[in-house]
XYZ file of C-alpha atoms in Angstrom:
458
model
C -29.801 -9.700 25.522
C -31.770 -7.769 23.348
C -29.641 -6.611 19.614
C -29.261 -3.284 20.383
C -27.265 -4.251 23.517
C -25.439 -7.082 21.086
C -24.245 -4.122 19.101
C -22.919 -2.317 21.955
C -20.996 -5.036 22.614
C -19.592 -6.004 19.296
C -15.712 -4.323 18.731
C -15.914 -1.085 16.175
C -14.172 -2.371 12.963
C -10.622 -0.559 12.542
C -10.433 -0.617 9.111
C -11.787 1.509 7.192
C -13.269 0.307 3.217
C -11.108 2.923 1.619
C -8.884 5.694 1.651
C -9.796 8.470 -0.084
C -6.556 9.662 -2.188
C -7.128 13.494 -3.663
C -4.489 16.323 -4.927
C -5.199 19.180 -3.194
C -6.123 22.444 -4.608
C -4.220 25.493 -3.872
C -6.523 28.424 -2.622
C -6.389 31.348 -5.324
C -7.675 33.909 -3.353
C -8.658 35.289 0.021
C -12.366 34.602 0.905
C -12.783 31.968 -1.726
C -13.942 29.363 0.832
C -12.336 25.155 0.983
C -11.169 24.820 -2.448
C -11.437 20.585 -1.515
C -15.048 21.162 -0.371
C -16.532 19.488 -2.918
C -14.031 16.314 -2.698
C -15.047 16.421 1.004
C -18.989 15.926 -0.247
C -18.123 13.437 -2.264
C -16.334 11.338 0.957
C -19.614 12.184 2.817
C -21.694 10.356 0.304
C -19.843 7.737 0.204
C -19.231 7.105 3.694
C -22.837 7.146 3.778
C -23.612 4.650 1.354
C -21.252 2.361 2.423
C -22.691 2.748 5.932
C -26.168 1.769 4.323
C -24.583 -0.931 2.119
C -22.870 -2.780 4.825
C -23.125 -4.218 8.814
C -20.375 -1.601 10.049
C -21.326 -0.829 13.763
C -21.745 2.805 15.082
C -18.689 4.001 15.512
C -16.626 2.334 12.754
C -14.840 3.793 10.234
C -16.268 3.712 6.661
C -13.648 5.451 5.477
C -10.237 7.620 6.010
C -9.655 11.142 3.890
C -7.152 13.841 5.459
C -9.128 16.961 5.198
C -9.410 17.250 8.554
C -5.536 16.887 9.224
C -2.891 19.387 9.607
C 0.719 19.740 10.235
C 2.193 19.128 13.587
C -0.750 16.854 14.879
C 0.747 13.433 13.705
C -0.618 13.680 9.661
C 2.148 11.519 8.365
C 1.349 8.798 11.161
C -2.216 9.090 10.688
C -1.496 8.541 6.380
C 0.424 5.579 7.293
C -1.736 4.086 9.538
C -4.521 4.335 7.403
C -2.751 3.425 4.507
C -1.438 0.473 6.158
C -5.289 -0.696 7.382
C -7.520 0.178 4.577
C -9.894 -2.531 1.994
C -9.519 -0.260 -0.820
C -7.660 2.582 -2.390
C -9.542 4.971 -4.116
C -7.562 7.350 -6.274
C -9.611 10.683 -7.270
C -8.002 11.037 -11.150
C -6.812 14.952 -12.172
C -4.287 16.190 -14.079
C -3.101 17.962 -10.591
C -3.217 14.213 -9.196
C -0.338 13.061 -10.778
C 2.040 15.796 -10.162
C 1.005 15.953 -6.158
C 4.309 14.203 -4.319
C 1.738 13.649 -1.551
C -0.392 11.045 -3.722
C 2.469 9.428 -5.725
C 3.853 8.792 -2.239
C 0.295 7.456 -0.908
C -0.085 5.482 -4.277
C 3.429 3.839 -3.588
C 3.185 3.031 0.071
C -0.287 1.096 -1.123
C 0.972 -0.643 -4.134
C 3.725 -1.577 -2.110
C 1.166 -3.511 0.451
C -0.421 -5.061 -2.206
C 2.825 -6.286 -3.670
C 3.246 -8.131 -0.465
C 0.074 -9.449 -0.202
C 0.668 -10.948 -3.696
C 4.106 -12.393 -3.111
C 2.396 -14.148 0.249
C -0.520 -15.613 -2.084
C -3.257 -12.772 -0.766
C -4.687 -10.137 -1.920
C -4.900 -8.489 -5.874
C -4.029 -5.293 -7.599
C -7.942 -4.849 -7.897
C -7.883 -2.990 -4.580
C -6.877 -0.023 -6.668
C -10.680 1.782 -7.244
C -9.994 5.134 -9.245
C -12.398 7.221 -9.749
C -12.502 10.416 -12.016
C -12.405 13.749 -10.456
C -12.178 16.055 -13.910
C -11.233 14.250 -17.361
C -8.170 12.677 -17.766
C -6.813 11.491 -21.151
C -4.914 7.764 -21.441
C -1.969 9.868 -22.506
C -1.795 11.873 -19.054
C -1.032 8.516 -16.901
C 2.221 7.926 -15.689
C 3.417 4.879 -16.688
C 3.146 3.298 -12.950
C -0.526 3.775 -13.324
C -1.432 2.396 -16.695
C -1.608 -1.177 -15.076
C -4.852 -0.356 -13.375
C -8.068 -1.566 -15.287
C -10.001 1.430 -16.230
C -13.710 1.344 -17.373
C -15.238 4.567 -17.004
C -17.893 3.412 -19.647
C -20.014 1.968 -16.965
C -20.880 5.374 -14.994
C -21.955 6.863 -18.455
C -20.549 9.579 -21.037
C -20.821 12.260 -19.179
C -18.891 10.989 -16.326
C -16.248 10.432 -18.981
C -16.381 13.693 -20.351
C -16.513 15.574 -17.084
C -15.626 13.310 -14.145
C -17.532 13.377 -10.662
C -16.713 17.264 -10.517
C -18.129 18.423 -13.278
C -21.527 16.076 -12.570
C -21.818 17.383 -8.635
C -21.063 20.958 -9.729
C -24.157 20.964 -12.428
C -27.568 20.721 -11.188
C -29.103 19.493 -13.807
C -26.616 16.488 -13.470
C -27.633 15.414 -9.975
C -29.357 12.583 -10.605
C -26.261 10.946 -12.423
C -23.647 12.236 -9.668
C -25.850 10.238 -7.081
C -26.130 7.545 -9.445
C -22.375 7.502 -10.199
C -21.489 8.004 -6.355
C -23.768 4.778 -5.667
C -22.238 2.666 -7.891
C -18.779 3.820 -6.976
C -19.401 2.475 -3.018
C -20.944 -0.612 -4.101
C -17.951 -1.415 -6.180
C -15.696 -0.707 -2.700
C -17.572 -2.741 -1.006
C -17.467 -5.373 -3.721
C -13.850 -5.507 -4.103
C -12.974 -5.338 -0.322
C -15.374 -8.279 0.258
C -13.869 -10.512 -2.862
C -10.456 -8.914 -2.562
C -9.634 -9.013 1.151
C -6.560 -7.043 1.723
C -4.804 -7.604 5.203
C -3.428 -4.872 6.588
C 0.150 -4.009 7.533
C 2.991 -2.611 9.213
C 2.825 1.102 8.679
C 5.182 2.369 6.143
C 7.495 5.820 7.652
C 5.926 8.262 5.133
C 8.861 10.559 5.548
C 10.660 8.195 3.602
C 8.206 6.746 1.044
C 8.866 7.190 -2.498
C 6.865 9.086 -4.748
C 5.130 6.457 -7.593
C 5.188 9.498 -9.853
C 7.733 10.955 -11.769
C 8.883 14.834 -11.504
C 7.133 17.332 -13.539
C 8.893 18.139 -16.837
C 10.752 14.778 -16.888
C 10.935 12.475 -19.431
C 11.004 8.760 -19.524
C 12.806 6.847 -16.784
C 14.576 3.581 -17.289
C 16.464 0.851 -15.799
C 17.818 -2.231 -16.338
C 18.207 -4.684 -13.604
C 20.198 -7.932 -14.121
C 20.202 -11.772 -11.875
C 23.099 -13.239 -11.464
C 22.025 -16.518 -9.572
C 22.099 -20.068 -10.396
C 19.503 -22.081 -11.539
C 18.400 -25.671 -9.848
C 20.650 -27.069 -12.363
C 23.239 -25.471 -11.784
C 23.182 -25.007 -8.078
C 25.992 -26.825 -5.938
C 24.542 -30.857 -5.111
C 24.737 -29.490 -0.964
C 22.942 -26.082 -1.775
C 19.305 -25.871 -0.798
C 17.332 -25.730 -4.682
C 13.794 -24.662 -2.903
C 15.023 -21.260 -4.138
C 15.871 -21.595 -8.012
C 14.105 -22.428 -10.782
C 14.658 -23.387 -13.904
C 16.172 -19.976 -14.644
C 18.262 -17.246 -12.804
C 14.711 -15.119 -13.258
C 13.249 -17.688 -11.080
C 15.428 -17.024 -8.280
C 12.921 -16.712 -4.887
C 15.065 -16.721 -1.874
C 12.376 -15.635 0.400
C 10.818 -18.420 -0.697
C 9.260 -19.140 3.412
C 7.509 -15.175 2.934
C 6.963 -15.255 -1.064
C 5.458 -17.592 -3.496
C 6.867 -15.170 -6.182
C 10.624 -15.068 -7.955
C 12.163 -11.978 -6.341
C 13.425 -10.554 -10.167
C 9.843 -10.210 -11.443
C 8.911 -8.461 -7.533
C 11.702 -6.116 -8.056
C 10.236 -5.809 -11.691
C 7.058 -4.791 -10.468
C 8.178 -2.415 -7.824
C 10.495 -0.455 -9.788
C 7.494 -0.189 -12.432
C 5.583 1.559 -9.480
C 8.266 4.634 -9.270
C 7.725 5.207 -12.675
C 10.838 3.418 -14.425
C 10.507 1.453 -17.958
C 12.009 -1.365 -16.504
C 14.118 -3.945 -18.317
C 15.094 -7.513 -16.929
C 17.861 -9.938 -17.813
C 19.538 -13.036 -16.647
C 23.573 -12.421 -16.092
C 24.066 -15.830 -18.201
C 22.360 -14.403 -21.349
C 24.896 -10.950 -21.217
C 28.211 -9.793 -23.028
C 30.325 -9.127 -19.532
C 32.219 -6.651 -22.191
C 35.018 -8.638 -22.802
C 35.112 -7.019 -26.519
C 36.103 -3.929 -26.945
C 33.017 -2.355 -28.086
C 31.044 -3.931 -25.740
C 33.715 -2.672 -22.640
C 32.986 0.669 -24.157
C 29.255 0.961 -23.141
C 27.289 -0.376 -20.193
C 26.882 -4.014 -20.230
C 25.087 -5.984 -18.569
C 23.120 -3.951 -15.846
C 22.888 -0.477 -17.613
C 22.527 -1.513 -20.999
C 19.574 -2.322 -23.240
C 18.918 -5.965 -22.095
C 16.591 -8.562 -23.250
C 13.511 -7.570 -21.218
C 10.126 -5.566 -22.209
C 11.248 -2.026 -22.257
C 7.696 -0.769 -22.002
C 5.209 1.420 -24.111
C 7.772 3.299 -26.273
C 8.592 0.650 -28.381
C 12.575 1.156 -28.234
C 14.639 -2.277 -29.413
C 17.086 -3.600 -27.137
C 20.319 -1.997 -27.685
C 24.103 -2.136 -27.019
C 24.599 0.897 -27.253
C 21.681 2.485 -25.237
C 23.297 3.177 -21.785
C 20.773 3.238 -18.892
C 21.248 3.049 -14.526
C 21.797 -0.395 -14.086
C 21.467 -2.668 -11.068
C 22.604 -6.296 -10.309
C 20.575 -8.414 -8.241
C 23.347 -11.063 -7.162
C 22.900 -14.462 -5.379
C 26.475 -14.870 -3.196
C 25.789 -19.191 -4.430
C 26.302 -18.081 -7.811
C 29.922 -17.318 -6.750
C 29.919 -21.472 -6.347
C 30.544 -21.613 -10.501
C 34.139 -20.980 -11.817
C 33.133 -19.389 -14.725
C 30.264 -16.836 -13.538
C 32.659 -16.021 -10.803
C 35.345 -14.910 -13.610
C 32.462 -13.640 -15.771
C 31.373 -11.082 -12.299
C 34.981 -10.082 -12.129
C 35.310 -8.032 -15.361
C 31.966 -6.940 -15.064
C 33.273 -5.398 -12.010
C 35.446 -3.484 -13.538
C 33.982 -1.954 -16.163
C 31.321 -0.980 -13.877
C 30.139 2.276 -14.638
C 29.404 4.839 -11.433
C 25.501 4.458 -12.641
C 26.024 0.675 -11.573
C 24.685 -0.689 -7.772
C 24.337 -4.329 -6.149
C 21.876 -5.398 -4.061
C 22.216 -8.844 -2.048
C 19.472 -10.764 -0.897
C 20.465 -12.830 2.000
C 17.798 -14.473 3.833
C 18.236 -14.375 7.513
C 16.210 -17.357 7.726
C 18.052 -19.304 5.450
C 20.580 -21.825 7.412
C 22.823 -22.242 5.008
C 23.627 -18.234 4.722
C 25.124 -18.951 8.005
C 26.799 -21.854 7.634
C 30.596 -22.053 7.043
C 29.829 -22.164 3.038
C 27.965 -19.079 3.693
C 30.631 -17.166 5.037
C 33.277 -18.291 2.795
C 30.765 -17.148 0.054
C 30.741 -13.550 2.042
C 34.391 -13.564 1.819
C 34.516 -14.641 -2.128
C 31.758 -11.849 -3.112
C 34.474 -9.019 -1.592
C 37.050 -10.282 -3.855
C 34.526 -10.541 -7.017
C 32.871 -7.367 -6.993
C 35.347 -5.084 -4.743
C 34.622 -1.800 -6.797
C 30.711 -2.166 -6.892
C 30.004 -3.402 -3.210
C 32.593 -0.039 -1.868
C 30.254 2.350 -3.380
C 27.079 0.885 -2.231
C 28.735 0.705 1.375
C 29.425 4.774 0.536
C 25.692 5.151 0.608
C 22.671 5.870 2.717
C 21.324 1.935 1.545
C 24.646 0.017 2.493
C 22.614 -2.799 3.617
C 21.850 -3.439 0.195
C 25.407 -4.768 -0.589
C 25.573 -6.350 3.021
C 23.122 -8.503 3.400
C 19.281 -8.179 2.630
C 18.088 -9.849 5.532
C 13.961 -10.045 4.944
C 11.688 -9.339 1.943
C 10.480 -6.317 3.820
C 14.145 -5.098 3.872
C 14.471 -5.711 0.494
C 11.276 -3.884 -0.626
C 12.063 -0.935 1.645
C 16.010 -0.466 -0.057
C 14.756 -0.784 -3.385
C 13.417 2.651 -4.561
C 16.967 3.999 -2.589
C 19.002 1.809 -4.872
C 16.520 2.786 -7.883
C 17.187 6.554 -6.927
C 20.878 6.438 -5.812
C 21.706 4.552 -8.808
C 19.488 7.308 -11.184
C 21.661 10.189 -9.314
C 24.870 8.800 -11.019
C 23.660 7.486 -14.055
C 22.570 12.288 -14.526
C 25.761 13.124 -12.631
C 28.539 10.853 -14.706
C 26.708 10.035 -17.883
C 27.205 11.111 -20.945
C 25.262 13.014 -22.745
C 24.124 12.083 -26.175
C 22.454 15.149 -28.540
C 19.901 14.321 -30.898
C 20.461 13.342 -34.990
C 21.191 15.556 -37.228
C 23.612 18.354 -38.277
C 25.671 20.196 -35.313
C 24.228 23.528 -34.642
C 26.368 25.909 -32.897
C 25.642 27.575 -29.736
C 24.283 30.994 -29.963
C 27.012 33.727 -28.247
C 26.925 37.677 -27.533
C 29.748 39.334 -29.441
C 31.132 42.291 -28.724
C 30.593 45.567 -30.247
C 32.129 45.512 -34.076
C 34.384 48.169 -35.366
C 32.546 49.914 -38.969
C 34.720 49.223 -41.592
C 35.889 52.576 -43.507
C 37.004 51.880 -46.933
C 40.582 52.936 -47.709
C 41.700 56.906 -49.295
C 42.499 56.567 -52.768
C 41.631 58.615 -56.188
C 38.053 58.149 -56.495
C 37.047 58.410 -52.506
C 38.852 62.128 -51.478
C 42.050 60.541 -50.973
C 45.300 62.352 -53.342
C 46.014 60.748 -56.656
């Protein structure tokens, strides 16, 4: 058999080495032509080089873009799918990029596979290529973004200063778009060959989160807080492969994960955009004190975790969504179980559970689990009623898988923002109380009284 017939024979290679991730420009005009024609060069070249740089078969995919996808012919299964399969993810960097719902939802559903990949012991966040499309300052990121290592000094200056746009769009810059396109598919094909990414199960795109924030908003935050125990801690019969030295260590899909579920959930909620802040239910004020009862604490206040780039100091009095990631073996301890009580109600509406409870996890089903089941709906009645209120009840029910739990998360993130606008109170800036500006009525002229000196009798 000759190689030409061993070719024939060899299986086409089903995933592609990147997905091509662009905002979409808006026609202005009739007759103006593809306003994403260039992009769709750009993917040509590409393609090309990575067919050139690699063994990929006829017939294989080098890579996946959407231009040739409209609605009603399966687009969001198609996204997914691709999303799901790719080496690399190659975000095209605009301003328009990072207001498009369409890419923060295809930056999510990735980061979310690579999150997984990380908490099995594969893959790395390096599978995140960008590229720029037209300049974009530090300042325009979104914090979700700002993770991803950016060194746009090794295409050159101009690249910097004008992104692959501006260098395809000038003739007299040819030479450096081919050069920059070149180096761009030799780093895909570098990464996807040190960083192999498995694929997985589609994610419903319908329902995927967007990784950046609305337009016009400002800063997001949120402060999730463990309750679990720690292997100290932990009742002599109870299973310690899950804990750690502290409740932030807490891993109980420990047979799917090699990483503590807090600093998962951490990492997620960082990926919708959130200044994030993380705390162990031991180290918090339940708000026993009065002043303390007054404001949000634990989950929903300041906290004792990084808030991020702004540089705000943990504060009492800062009120933020909280959540409370609780282990039902914590409920095991007299005193954390009192502790959970009052939290409970002072619970503000901007307050939600979630409960991890590993279906694969014998003990969860044993009679100590169940009795445990039965204890958390006397400990936190108020909070675990509204979560079973919502569109995410299995969050307060039982998380059975890590999947599960990464799929409920941004719900609970956005459920528990929705209350935190609707109920909280709203604080105005420092400084002297200016007072609303109001439409009078007409006003009456004043006409000074008749006396001796204005006509009026003496």
């Amino acid at each position: 058999m000759d190689n030409t017939e061993r070719g024939r024979d060899r299986v086409p290679d089903t995933q592609p080495y990147f997905f091509l991730s662009y905002a979409h420009t808006p026609p202005w005009g009739t007759g103006g032509g593809d306003p994403d024609h260039w992009v769709h060069v750009l993917y040509r070249d590409l393609c090309n080089h990575i067919m050139a740089l690699t063994d990929l078969p006829a017939g294989s995919q080098a890579g996946f873009m959407d231009r040739e996808m409209h609605s009603g012919e399966g687009w969001p299964e198609k996204l997914s799918e691709n999303l799901a399969k790719c080496r690399v993810f190659v975000p095209l960097f605009s301003p328009r990029y990072f207001t498009s719902e369409m890419c923060g939802r295809e930056w999510f559903a990735f980061h979310e596979r690579v999150l997984h990949a990380k908490a099995a012991g594969a893959g790395s966040a390096s599978v995140i290529v960008p590229a720029l499309w037209t300049r974009v300052d530090y300042d325009q990121l979104p914090d979700s973004v700002r993770h991803i290592h950016l060194d746009h000094s090794t295409y050159g200056d101009r690249y910097a200063a004008n992104g692959i746009y501006g260098l395809i769009k000038l003739n007299r810059l040819h030479d450096e778009y081919e050069e920059t396109v070149l180096g761009l598919a030799q780093r895909i094909v570098r990464v996807a060959h040190e960083s192999p990414l498995p694929p997985s199960r589609p994610r419903n795109y319908e329902s995927t989160p967007s990784a950046f924030k609305p337009r016009g908003s400002g800063p997001r935050h949120i402060h999730l807080t463990v309750a679990a125990p720690t292997r100290d801690s932990v009742p002599e019969y109870r299973d310690i492969r899950p804990y750690g030295e502290d409740a932030q260590d807490w891993n109980p899909y420990h047979g799917e994960s090699t990483r503590p579920l807090p600093s998962l959930a951490e990492e997620l909620i960082r990926s919708l955009d959130y200044r994030i802040t993380v705390s162990s239910f031991d180290d918090e004020d339940t708000g026993e004190s009065p002043t303390v009862s007054g404001g949000n604490s634990p989950a929903g206040s300041g906290g004792h975790g990084d808030d991020g780039d702004d540089g705000e100091k943990d504060d009492k009095a800062v009120v933020r969504p909280g959540i409370l990631l609780v282990d039902r073996w914590v409920l095991t301890d007299e005193e954390r179980r009192r502790r959970l009580k009052i939290f409970d109600s002072h619970a503000r509406p901007w307050v939600s559970a979630i409960v991890p409870w590993n279906r694969l996890d014998l003990q969860c089903h044993s009679s100590e689990g169940r009795q445990l089941t039965e204890e958390l709906e006397r400990t936190l009645p108020l909070i675990l009623d509204r979560g079973r209120r919502t569109d995410c009840r299995i969050a307060v029910t039982g998380v059975p898988t890590l999947k599960a739990f990464t799929d409920v998360l941004p719900a609970v993130v956005a459920h528990t923002t929705r209350q935190f606008l609707k109920h909280a109170e709203a604080h105005p800036p420092p400084g002297p109380h200016v007072p609303r500006p109001r439409l009078m009525g007409p006003i009456q002229p004043q006409y000074p009284e008749a006396g001796p000196h204005n006509g009026g009798e003496a």
